[in-house]
């Protein structure tokens, strides 16, 4: 009975809005028990065990919370406790959450708010399209990693010490960036040498979205293992759940403070039942493989669009995590901010929901529910094509390209 | 009952995969709860426990109306607050209706901690001030920003008090600086805050906020004296700071007479920011900050968006609405008054009978039993409190102990708690206290002192129970716990013996 509406820009629902299995799991547990983690319960341990099976072996200790922000804040506390250090290295345009502590480590936010704190150090975003080292560089991974080494040296010269390097496994808010392979392992080396930990923020991109792997950091190599992984958003298909996974060593150092960590709702039987249901659906419906195949179809269609429309500067992505970078000029790659905004509003009129991001607000973000189909992909691209063609016809007259009030 | 794992396996898996900082109640003999209804919890063997602890299950565990509201909405839509939806606005409207008029703008979050962190951000953004005045023994949440303002936490860990945090004496008229025999404790305690502000100003610092739990829970069920909040608010406002009332533990009618605990202080007292959580969704993860238009506008004037992925989603809002309806329809506030008064009466009778009880304090269904070794000196009876909660557990009553000395038995049950439950609880407590006092009486007088090793000091029967941990490690504050390693080794031996 509903008109065909599509959501291409929302990733909190990996298995699809209101998936009946997830709803049933939540409902069933809600009727039975929903209390805190100070009592033993099967769900939390079962869920932890299932999650551990998706991760490298040494990431086997879990803390459950309610939001990605809470998870990143705890990751910060864990790193500081373990290392005894205070400072944090982050990427430019990163976003790690809305809490006070996380605004401080999110250049995407602090540049417009309180400014950069002295214990926060910003490394260049490994963006091979618009960053310092681009697709024509022989070894962008190494070059960007050296930038991190440079930041680390700088920090140490000041007599400061690094607790952690925080990075979104695929920077989303920065514009759907895919860091070059090899970048993470090299950075980890530099950070570890400085006595810090590597924190992979999988909140936007975990749970099979990239298709090829369950976790986006796994794109960086079989041997690469972060020290702490944070997860959220898609983990509960919309139910407030989040998680921090780490090593026994880090967990023990945290316990050694003697201060309890208690999260009122985190790890509740209902949240864990929901988390388990999501894992079940991902497996049963083979959504990871699905993301890989639909993702590659979508990428191909978008590449064809790039060949056709000069406003598309870059199409990048993996699985169902894709960005379409709109530019005003091929040489300068100036972000086509207003145009991107316009495309999005025209798409909305066509009942397609997309959003933009990137510091230039010019990257069309695709991170739909994982059940997104090839038909959905064709449909979106067809509409985009029409809109872009239409825009190009009218671009000669500036007036017509003005955004509607 | 269909268990996935045996209790032993559950425990093993927990040790393997759950952060060790996440403690279980009764660590020496944890409880596995598989089901709950109203104010009762059931373990894996079907044993029923009376839950006197869980204020989060505000309208009763697994209340069918809340469950129904959740599933109905889950089947329909659960998305974020960037889309218009009726539930969030209806819920905001209903919440605001319970508050004084100027508190009219809501921000929805997922936890009390998130709410308190946002409250701090709001306060700091308002006038650009940074400093925060907090109460001793306060607990406002587990986030980095909140540990900094929670002496209950930072005094225990390796954290040091930050320069921008100022700790005022907690207005505890039983064990605090100014007691019940003081002419005007409210003013005396408020003047402490005035002094702090003066000192801060002398150091060129500016106060962003005074934050206080309307009634301290972790701090030991403390009820501030009447007039305290008003005076503090006056001083804080004069310093251009704001008053944050943390209602995360105590809101939603728990005190009976009022919906919000801060309302006990009079119509003329209105905080600038109120945070709420815990009972709000009867266990569903949700929380909220409510503030004035002025503060909200100052916050948005930075141009920076505040987006909380799950906060204010249709399901959470539907759940919140269901809880509000139940509080009203089932007259839970009335129940809190009636049962609370009755329980307090019974406890006062108990106090007359047992010298271990130093004070009974409370309002509605928020009550504390302050246990002392000596009524004159008011020495906290820490080990006794631990012993009692374990014994109560054996009698199938769940109670916890808190306060800086872990000697206050906290009672804050689901609001459907009955008079029968109250009587049952008090009867069990009576028996245990009687036995305990006989045991203590049988030993020499000098025996119960804080500096002696734990095993020699407790009544004989206590040797047969394992050493406890009701959730918060406190190696520095509890002297006998300094020997924690020793006690633990000892008790694991004991426990092995018990099992044969």
Tab-separated table of C-alpha atoms in Angstrom, chain B residues 228-416:
chain	number	residue	atom	x	y	z
B	228	UNK	CA	19.064	24.204	50.310
B	229	UNK	CA	18.387	24.117	46.580
B	230	UNK	CA	16.750	27.529	46.553
B	231	UNK	CA	19.685	29.190	48.257
B	232	UNK	CA	22.223	27.418	46.098
B	233	UNK	CA	20.300	28.402	42.975
B	234	UNK	CA	20.403	32.000	44.105
B	235	UNK	CA	24.177	31.993	44.512
B	236	UNK	CA	24.743	30.116	41.286
B	237	UNK	CA	22.495	32.423	39.289
B	238	UNK	CA	24.216	35.441	40.715
B	239	UNK	CA	27.445	33.967	39.364
B	240	UNK	CA	25.697	33.526	35.997
B	241	UNK	CA	25.791	29.773	36.281
B	242	UNK	CA	22.931	27.343	35.832
B	243	UNK	CA	21.386	24.763	38.167
B	244	UNK	CA	21.293	21.218	36.818
B	245	UNK	CA	18.993	18.809	38.658
B	246	UNK	CA	19.942	15.201	37.940
B	247	UNK	CA	16.712	13.207	38.261
B	248	UNK	CA	18.126	10.132	36.541
B	249	UNK	CA	17.621	7.913	39.609
B	250	UNK	CA	14.705	9.594	41.285
B	251	UNK	CA	12.302	11.064	38.756
B	252	UNK	CA	8.884	9.940	37.507
B	253	UNK	CA	6.953	9.996	40.756
B	254	UNK	CA	9.225	7.929	42.975
B	255	UNK	CA	8.847	10.360	45.882
B	256	UNK	CA	5.110	9.969	45.676
B	257	UNK	CA	3.909	13.452	46.412
B	258	UNK	CA	5.568	14.955	43.355
B	259	UNK	CA	6.516	13.805	39.909
B	260	UNK	CA	10.028	15.156	40.187
B	261	UNK	CA	12.102	14.965	43.344
B	262	UNK	CA	13.283	18.550	43.039
B	263	UNK	CA	9.647	19.608	43.425
B	264	UNK	CA	9.870	18.627	47.099
B	265	UNK	CA	11.739	21.842	47.611
B	266	UNK	CA	8.832	24.049	46.764
B	267	UNK	CA	7.092	25.749	43.906
B	268	UNK	CA	9.609	28.577	43.983
B	269	UNK	CA	12.458	26.281	43.060
B	270	UNK	CA	12.933	25.589	39.354
B	271	UNK	CA	16.194	24.175	37.996
B	272	UNK	CA	17.504	25.454	34.673
B	273	UNK	CA	18.226	21.998	33.319
B	274	UNK	CA	16.749	18.659	34.360
B	275	UNK	CA	18.145	15.309	33.307
B	276	UNK	CA	16.187	12.082	33.460
B	277	UNK	CA	16.821	8.465	32.563
B	278	UNK	CA	16.680	5.034	34.173
B	279	UNK	CA	12.957	4.589	35.001
B	280	UNK	CA	11.908	6.563	31.956
B	281	UNK	CA	11.481	3.568	29.645
B	282	UNK	CA	11.066	0.841	32.253
B	283	UNK	CA	14.358	-0.658	31.077
B	284	UNK	CA	14.320	0.456	27.468
B	285	UNK	CA	17.428	2.568	26.773
B	286	UNK	CA	16.243	6.131	26.842
B	287	UNK	CA	16.915	9.396	28.600
B	288	UNK	CA	16.292	13.102	28.211
B	289	UNK	CA	17.466	16.605	29.005
B	290	UNK	CA	14.845	19.297	29.471
B	291	UNK	CA	15.807	22.939	29.641
B	292	UNK	CA	14.654	26.491	29.003
B	293	UNK	CA	14.203	28.127	25.636
B	294	UNK	CA	17.006	30.530	26.467
B	295	UNK	CA	19.553	27.820	27.116
B	296	UNK	CA	18.431	25.866	24.059
B	297	UNK	CA	18.795	28.903	21.832
B	298	UNK	CA	22.263	29.631	23.122
B	299	UNK	CA	23.197	26.058	22.296
B	300	UNK	CA	21.914	26.199	18.756
B	301	UNK	CA	23.463	29.590	18.130
B	302	UNK	CA	26.811	27.896	17.476
B	303	UNK	CA	25.243	26.550	14.328
B	304	UNK	CA	26.407	23.081	15.224
B	305	UNK	CA	23.829	20.342	14.932
B	306	UNK	CA	23.122	17.975	17.816
B	307	UNK	CA	22.289	14.580	16.419
B	308	UNK	CA	21.814	11.483	18.499
B	309	UNK	CA	21.403	8.419	16.270
B	310	UNK	CA	18.868	6.602	18.425
B	311	UNK	CA	17.608	9.386	20.705
B	312	UNK	CA	13.957	10.263	20.278
B	313	UNK	CA	13.221	7.367	17.944
B	314	UNK	CA	9.568	6.353	17.533
B	315	UNK	CA	9.936	3.171	19.587
B	316	UNK	CA	11.602	4.862	22.541
B	317	UNK	CA	9.003	7.613	22.455
B	318	UNK	CA	6.168	5.095	22.327
B	319	UNK	CA	7.696	3.284	25.308
B	320	UNK	CA	8.081	6.533	27.209
B	321	UNK	CA	4.460	7.432	26.580
B	322	UNK	CA	3.307	4.030	27.776
B	323	UNK	CA	5.252	4.481	31.014
B	324	UNK	CA	3.691	7.897	31.632
B	325	UNK	CA	0.241	6.462	31.052
B	326	UNK	CA	0.787	3.611	33.465
B	327	UNK	CA	2.121	5.898	36.203
B	328	UNK	CA	-1.112	7.811	35.902
B	329	UNK	CA	-3.603	4.998	35.318
B	330	UNK	CA	-2.268	2.774	38.070
B	331	UNK	CA	-1.822	5.684	40.494
B	332	UNK	CA	1.727	4.633	41.152
B	333	UNK	CA	2.520	7.877	42.902
B	334	UNK	CA	-0.316	7.231	45.323
B	335	UNK	CA	1.045	3.746	45.852
B	336	UNK	CA	4.513	5.130	46.504
B	337	UNK	CA	3.108	7.378	49.207
B	338	UNK	CA	1.038	4.680	50.864
B	339	UNK	CA	3.539	1.860	50.692
B	340	UNK	CA	6.454	4.192	51.296
B	341	UNK	CA	4.877	5.574	54.452
B	342	UNK	CA	3.997	2.103	55.649
B	343	UNK	CA	7.469	0.786	54.973
B	344	UNK	CA	9.056	3.736	56.725
B	345	UNK	CA	6.804	3.145	59.705
B	346	UNK	CA	7.812	-0.516	59.891
B	347	UNK	CA	11.456	0.394	59.545
B	348	UNK	CA	11.250	2.941	62.316
B	349	UNK	CA	9.842	0.224	64.569
B	350	UNK	CA	12.776	-1.898	63.543
B	351	UNK	CA	15.123	0.919	64.399
B	352	UNK	CA	13.689	1.111	67.889
B	353	UNK	CA	14.490	-2.566	68.243
B	354	UNK	CA	17.946	-2.800	66.643
B	355	UNK	CA	20.881	-0.617	67.556
B	356	UNK	CA	22.562	-1.430	64.273
B	357	UNK	CA	20.145	0.931	62.587
B	358	UNK	CA	21.420	4.449	62.886
B	359	UNK	CA	18.830	6.184	60.771
B	360	UNK	CA	15.911	5.566	58.482
B	361	UNK	CA	15.511	8.233	55.864
B	362	UNK	CA	13.453	8.481	52.776
B	363	UNK	CA	10.421	9.662	50.944
B	364	UNK	CA	7.954	7.694	48.887
B	365	UNK	CA	9.669	4.565	47.627
B	366	UNK	CA	13.178	5.947	48.003
B	367	UNK	CA	14.438	4.833	51.373
B	368	UNK	CA	17.779	4.288	53.031
B	369	UNK	CA	18.683	2.327	56.155
B	370	UNK	CA	21.914	3.716	57.561
B	371	UNK	CA	23.659	0.980	59.544
B	372	UNK	CA	26.041	1.952	62.323
B	373	UNK	CA	28.279	0.162	64.766
B	374	UNK	CA	27.782	2.899	67.290
B	375	UNK	CA	24.808	5.235	67.407
B	376	UNK	CA	26.699	7.995	69.107
B	377	UNK	CA	29.669	7.986	66.790
B	378	UNK	CA	27.619	6.888	63.779
B	379	UNK	CA	30.469	4.652	62.667
B	380	UNK	CA	29.348	3.043	59.397
B	381	UNK	CA	28.651	-0.666	59.774
B	382	UNK	CA	30.133	-1.629	56.444
B	383	UNK	CA	30.807	-5.334	56.931
B	384	UNK	CA	27.456	-5.770	58.625
B	385	UNK	CA	25.719	-4.191	55.674
B	386	UNK	CA	27.444	-6.585	53.311
B	387	UNK	CA	26.591	-9.493	55.503
B	388	UNK	CA	22.966	-8.443	55.653
B	389	UNK	CA	22.486	-8.138	51.922
B	390	UNK	CA	23.876	-11.621	51.464
B	391	UNK	CA	21.592	-12.969	54.138
B	392	UNK	CA	18.645	-11.173	52.597
B	393	UNK	CA	19.525	-12.790	49.305
B	394	UNK	CA	19.331	-16.191	50.982
B	395	UNK	CA	15.862	-15.168	52.086
B	396	UNK	CA	15.098	-14.252	48.504
B	397	UNK	CA	15.059	-10.505	48.971
B	398	UNK	CA	17.318	-8.389	46.791
B	399	UNK	CA	18.802	-5.350	48.434
B	400	UNK	CA	21.964	-3.393	47.784
B	401	UNK	CA	24.245	-1.352	49.978
B	402	UNK	CA	25.736	1.983	49.035
B	403	UNK	CA	26.944	5.287	50.352
B	404	UNK	CA	30.601	6.238	50.585
B	405	UNK	CA	30.973	3.677	53.363
B	406	UNK	CA	28.779	1.059	51.693
B	407	UNK	CA	26.689	0.875	54.825
B	408	UNK	CA	23.355	2.213	53.641
B	409	UNK	CA	20.783	-0.351	52.582
B	410	UNK	CA	19.075	1.169	49.568
B	411	UNK	CA	15.416	0.566	48.900
B	412	UNK	CA	14.061	1.799	45.559
B	413	UNK	CA	11.906	-0.994	44.166
B	414	UNK	CA	9.535	-1.060	41.199
B	415	UNK	CA	6.669	1.284	42.011
B	416	UNK	CA	4.137	-1.533	42.184
